[in-house]
mmCIF file of C-alpha atoms in Angstrom:
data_model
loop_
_atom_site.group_PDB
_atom_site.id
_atom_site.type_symbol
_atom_site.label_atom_id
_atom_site.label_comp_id
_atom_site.label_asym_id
_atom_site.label_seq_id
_atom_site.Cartn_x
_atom_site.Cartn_y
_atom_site.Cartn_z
ATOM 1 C CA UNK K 1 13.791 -19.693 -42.939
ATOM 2 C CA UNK K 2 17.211 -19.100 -41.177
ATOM 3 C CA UNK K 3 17.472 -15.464 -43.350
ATOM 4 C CA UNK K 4 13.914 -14.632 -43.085
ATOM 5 C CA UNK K 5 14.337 -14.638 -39.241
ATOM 6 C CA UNK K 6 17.823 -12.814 -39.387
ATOM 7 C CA UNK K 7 16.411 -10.378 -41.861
ATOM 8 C CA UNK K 8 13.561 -9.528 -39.090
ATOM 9 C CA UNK K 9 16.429 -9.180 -36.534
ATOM 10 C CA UNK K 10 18.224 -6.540 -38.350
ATOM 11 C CA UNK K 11 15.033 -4.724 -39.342
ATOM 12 C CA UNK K 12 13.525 -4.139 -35.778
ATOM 13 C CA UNK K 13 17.253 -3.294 -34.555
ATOM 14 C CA UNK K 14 17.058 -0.371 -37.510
ATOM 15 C CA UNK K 15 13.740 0.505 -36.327
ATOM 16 C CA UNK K 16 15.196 0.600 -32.615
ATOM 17 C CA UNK K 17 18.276 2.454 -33.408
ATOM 18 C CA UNK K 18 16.241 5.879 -35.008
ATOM 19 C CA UNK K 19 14.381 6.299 -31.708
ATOM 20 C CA UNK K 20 14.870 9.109 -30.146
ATOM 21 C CA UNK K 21 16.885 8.620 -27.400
ATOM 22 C CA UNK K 22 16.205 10.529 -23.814
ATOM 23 C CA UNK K 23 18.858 11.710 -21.233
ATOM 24 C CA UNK K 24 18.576 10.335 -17.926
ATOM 25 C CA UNK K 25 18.696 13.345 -16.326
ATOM 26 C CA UNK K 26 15.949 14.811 -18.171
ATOM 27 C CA UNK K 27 14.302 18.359 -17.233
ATOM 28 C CA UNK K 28 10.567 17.843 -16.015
ATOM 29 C CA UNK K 29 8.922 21.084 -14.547
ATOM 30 C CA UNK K 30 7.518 21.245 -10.780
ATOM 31 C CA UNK K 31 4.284 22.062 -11.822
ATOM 32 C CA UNK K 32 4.118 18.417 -14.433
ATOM 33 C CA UNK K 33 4.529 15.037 -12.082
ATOM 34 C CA UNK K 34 4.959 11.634 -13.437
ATOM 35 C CA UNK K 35 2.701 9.336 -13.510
ATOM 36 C CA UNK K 36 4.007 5.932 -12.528
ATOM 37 C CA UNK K 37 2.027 2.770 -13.977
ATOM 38 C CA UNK K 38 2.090 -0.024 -12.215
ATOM 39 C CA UNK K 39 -0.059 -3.345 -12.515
ATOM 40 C CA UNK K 40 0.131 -3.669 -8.754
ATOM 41 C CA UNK K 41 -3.862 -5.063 -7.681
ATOM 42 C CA UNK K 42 -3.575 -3.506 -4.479
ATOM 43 C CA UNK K 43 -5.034 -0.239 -3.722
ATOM 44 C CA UNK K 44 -3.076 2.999 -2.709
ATOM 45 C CA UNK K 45 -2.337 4.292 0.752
ATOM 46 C CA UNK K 46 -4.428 6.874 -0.082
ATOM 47 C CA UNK K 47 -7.672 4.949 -1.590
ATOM 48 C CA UNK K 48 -10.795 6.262 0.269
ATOM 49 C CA UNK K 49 -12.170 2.623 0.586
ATOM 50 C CA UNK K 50 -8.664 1.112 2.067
ATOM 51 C CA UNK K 51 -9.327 4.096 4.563
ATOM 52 C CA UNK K 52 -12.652 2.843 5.488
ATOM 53 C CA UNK K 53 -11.954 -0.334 5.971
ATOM 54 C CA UNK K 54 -9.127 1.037 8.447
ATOM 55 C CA UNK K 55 -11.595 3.450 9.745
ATOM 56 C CA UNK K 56 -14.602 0.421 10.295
ATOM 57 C CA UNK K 57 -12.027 -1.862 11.556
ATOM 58 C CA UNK K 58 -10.427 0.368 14.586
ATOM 59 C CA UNK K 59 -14.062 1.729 15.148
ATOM 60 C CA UNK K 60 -15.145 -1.895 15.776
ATOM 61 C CA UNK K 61 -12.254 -2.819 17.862
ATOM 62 C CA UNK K 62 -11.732 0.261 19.980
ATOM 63 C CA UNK K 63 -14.865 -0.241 22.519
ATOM 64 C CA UNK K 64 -14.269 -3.919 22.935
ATOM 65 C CA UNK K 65 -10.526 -3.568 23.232
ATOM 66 C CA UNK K 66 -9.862 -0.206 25.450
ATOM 67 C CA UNK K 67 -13.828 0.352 25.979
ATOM 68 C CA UNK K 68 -13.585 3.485 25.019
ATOM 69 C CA UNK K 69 -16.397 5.047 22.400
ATOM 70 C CA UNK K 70 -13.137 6.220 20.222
ATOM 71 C CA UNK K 71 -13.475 6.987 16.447
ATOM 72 C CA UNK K 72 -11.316 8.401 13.772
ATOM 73 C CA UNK K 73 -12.003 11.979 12.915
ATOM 74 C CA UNK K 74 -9.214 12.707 9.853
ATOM 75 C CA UNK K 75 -6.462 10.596 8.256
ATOM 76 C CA UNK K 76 -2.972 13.138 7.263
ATOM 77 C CA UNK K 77 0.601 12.092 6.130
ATOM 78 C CA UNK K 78 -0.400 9.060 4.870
ATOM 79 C CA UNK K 79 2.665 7.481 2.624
ATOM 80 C CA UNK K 80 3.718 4.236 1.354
ATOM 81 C CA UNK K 81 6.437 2.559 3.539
ATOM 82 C CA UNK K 82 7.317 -0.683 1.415
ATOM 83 C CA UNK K 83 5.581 -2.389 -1.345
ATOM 84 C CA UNK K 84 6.253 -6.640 -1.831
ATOM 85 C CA UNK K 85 5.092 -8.035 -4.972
ATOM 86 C CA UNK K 86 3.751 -10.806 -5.515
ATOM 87 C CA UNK K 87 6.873 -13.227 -6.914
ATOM 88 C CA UNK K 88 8.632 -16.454 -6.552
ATOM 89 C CA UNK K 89 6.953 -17.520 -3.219
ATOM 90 C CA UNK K 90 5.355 -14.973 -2.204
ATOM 91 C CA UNK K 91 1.795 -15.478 -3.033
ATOM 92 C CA UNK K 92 0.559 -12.143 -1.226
ATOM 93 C CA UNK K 93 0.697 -9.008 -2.640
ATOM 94 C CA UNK K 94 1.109 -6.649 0.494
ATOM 95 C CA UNK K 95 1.353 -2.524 0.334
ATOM 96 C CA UNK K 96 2.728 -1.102 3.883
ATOM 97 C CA UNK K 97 1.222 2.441 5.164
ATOM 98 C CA UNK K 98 1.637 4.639 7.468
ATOM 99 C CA UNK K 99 0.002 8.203 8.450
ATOM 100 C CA UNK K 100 -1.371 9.884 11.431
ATOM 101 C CA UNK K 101 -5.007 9.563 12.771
ATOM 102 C CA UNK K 102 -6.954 12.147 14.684
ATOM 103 C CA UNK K 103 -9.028 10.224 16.970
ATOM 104 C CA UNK K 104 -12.248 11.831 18.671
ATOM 105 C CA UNK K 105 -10.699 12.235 21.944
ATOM 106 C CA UNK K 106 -8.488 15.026 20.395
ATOM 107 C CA UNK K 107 -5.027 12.876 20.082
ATOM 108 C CA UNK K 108 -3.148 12.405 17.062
ATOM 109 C CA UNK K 109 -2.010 9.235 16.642
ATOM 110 C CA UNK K 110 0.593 6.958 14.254
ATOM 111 C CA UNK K 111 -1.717 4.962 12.305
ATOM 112 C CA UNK K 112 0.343 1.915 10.788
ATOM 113 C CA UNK K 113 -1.619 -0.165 8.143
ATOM 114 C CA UNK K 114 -1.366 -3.074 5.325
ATOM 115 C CA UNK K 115 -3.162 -4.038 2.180
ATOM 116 C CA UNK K 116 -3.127 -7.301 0.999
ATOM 117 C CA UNK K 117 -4.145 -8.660 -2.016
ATOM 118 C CA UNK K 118 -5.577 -11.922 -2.301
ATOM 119 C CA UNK K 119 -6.687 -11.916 1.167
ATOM 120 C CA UNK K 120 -10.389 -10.307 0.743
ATOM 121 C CA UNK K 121 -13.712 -12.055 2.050
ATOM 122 C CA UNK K 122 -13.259 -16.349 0.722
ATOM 123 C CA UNK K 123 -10.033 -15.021 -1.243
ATOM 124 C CA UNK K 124 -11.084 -12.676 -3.337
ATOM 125 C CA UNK K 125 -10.120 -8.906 -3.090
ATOM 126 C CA UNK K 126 -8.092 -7.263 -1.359
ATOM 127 C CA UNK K 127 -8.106 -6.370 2.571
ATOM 128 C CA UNK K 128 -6.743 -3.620 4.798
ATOM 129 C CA UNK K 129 -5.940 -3.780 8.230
ATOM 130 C CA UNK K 130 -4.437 -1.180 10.741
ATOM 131 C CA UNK K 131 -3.161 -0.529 13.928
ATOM 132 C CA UNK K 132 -3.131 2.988 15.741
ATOM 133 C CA UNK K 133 0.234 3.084 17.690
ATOM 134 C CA UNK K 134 -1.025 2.529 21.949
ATOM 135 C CA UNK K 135 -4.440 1.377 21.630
ATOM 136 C CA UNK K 136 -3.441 -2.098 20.680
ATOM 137 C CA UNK K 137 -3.441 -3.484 24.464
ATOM 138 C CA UNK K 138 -3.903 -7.046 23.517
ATOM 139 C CA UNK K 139 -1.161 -6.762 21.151
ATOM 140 C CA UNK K 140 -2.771 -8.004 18.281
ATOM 141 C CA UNK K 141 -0.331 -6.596 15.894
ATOM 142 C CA UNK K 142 2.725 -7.117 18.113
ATOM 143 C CA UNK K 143 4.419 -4.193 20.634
ATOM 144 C CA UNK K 144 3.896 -1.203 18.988
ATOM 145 C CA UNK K 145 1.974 -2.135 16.225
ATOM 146 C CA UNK K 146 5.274 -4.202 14.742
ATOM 147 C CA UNK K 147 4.014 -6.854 12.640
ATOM 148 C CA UNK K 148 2.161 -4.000 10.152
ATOM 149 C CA UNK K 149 5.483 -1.696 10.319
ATOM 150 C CA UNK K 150 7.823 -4.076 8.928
ATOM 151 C CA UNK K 151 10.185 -1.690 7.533
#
């Protein structure tokens, strides 16, 4: 059994050892990105429906917080600030955002937002929740929006 299972060993290194091996500093044209896999099960910054839920979310808040009849005319710059797995003890999957928002009163504002994954409706799905930079006057998300900035 012993040389049946070495035998295997030394086979698949062989088999490893003929691939063709790739420089690290391999040539890749402008025009061709790379597309990066990852099993992460929250959404991109980007995702229209993370948006919305941004979107829904400051729409709601804004005339019972600043009672102003503010909404959010365009979403730009939007880019992935930190990403946390979920690992060890950390049982929440979280993706940090940030962009600007145009809000109808003609002001472009930071927008600073988090996804978190499992922390949908009863647990299931993922959730997004933001925070445009000055119209937080409770301080829900701390001064300045701080507890979805993190980093």
């Amino acid at each position: 059994m012993r040389r049946h299972l070495s035998a295997l060993v030394s086979l698949a290194a062989c088999a490893a050892s003929t691939a063709p091996a790739f420089a690290a500093d391999y040539y890749q044209a402008p025009a061709e990105r790379a597309v990066v896999v990852t099993n992460a099960l929250v959404p991109a910054c980007e995702n229209p429906r993370v948006l919305a839920q941004v979107e829904d979310q400051f729409e709601y808040g804004a005339p019972n917080t600043v009672h102003a009849a503010l909404q959010v005319v365009e979403f730009s710059g939007l880019y992935e600030k930190a990403y946390q797995p979920r690992a060890g003890t950390k049982l929440i999957e979280r993706r940090y955002c940030q962009g600007t928002a145009l809000i109808s009163s003609g002001e472009h504002r930071t927008l600073y937002y988090v996804i978190e994954y499992p922390m949908g409706y009863a647990g299931v799905g993922w959730r997004a929740e933001g925070c445009v930079l000055g119209l937080d006057p409770w301080k829900v998300y701390g001064a300045n929006c701080e507890s979805l900035r993190r980093f």
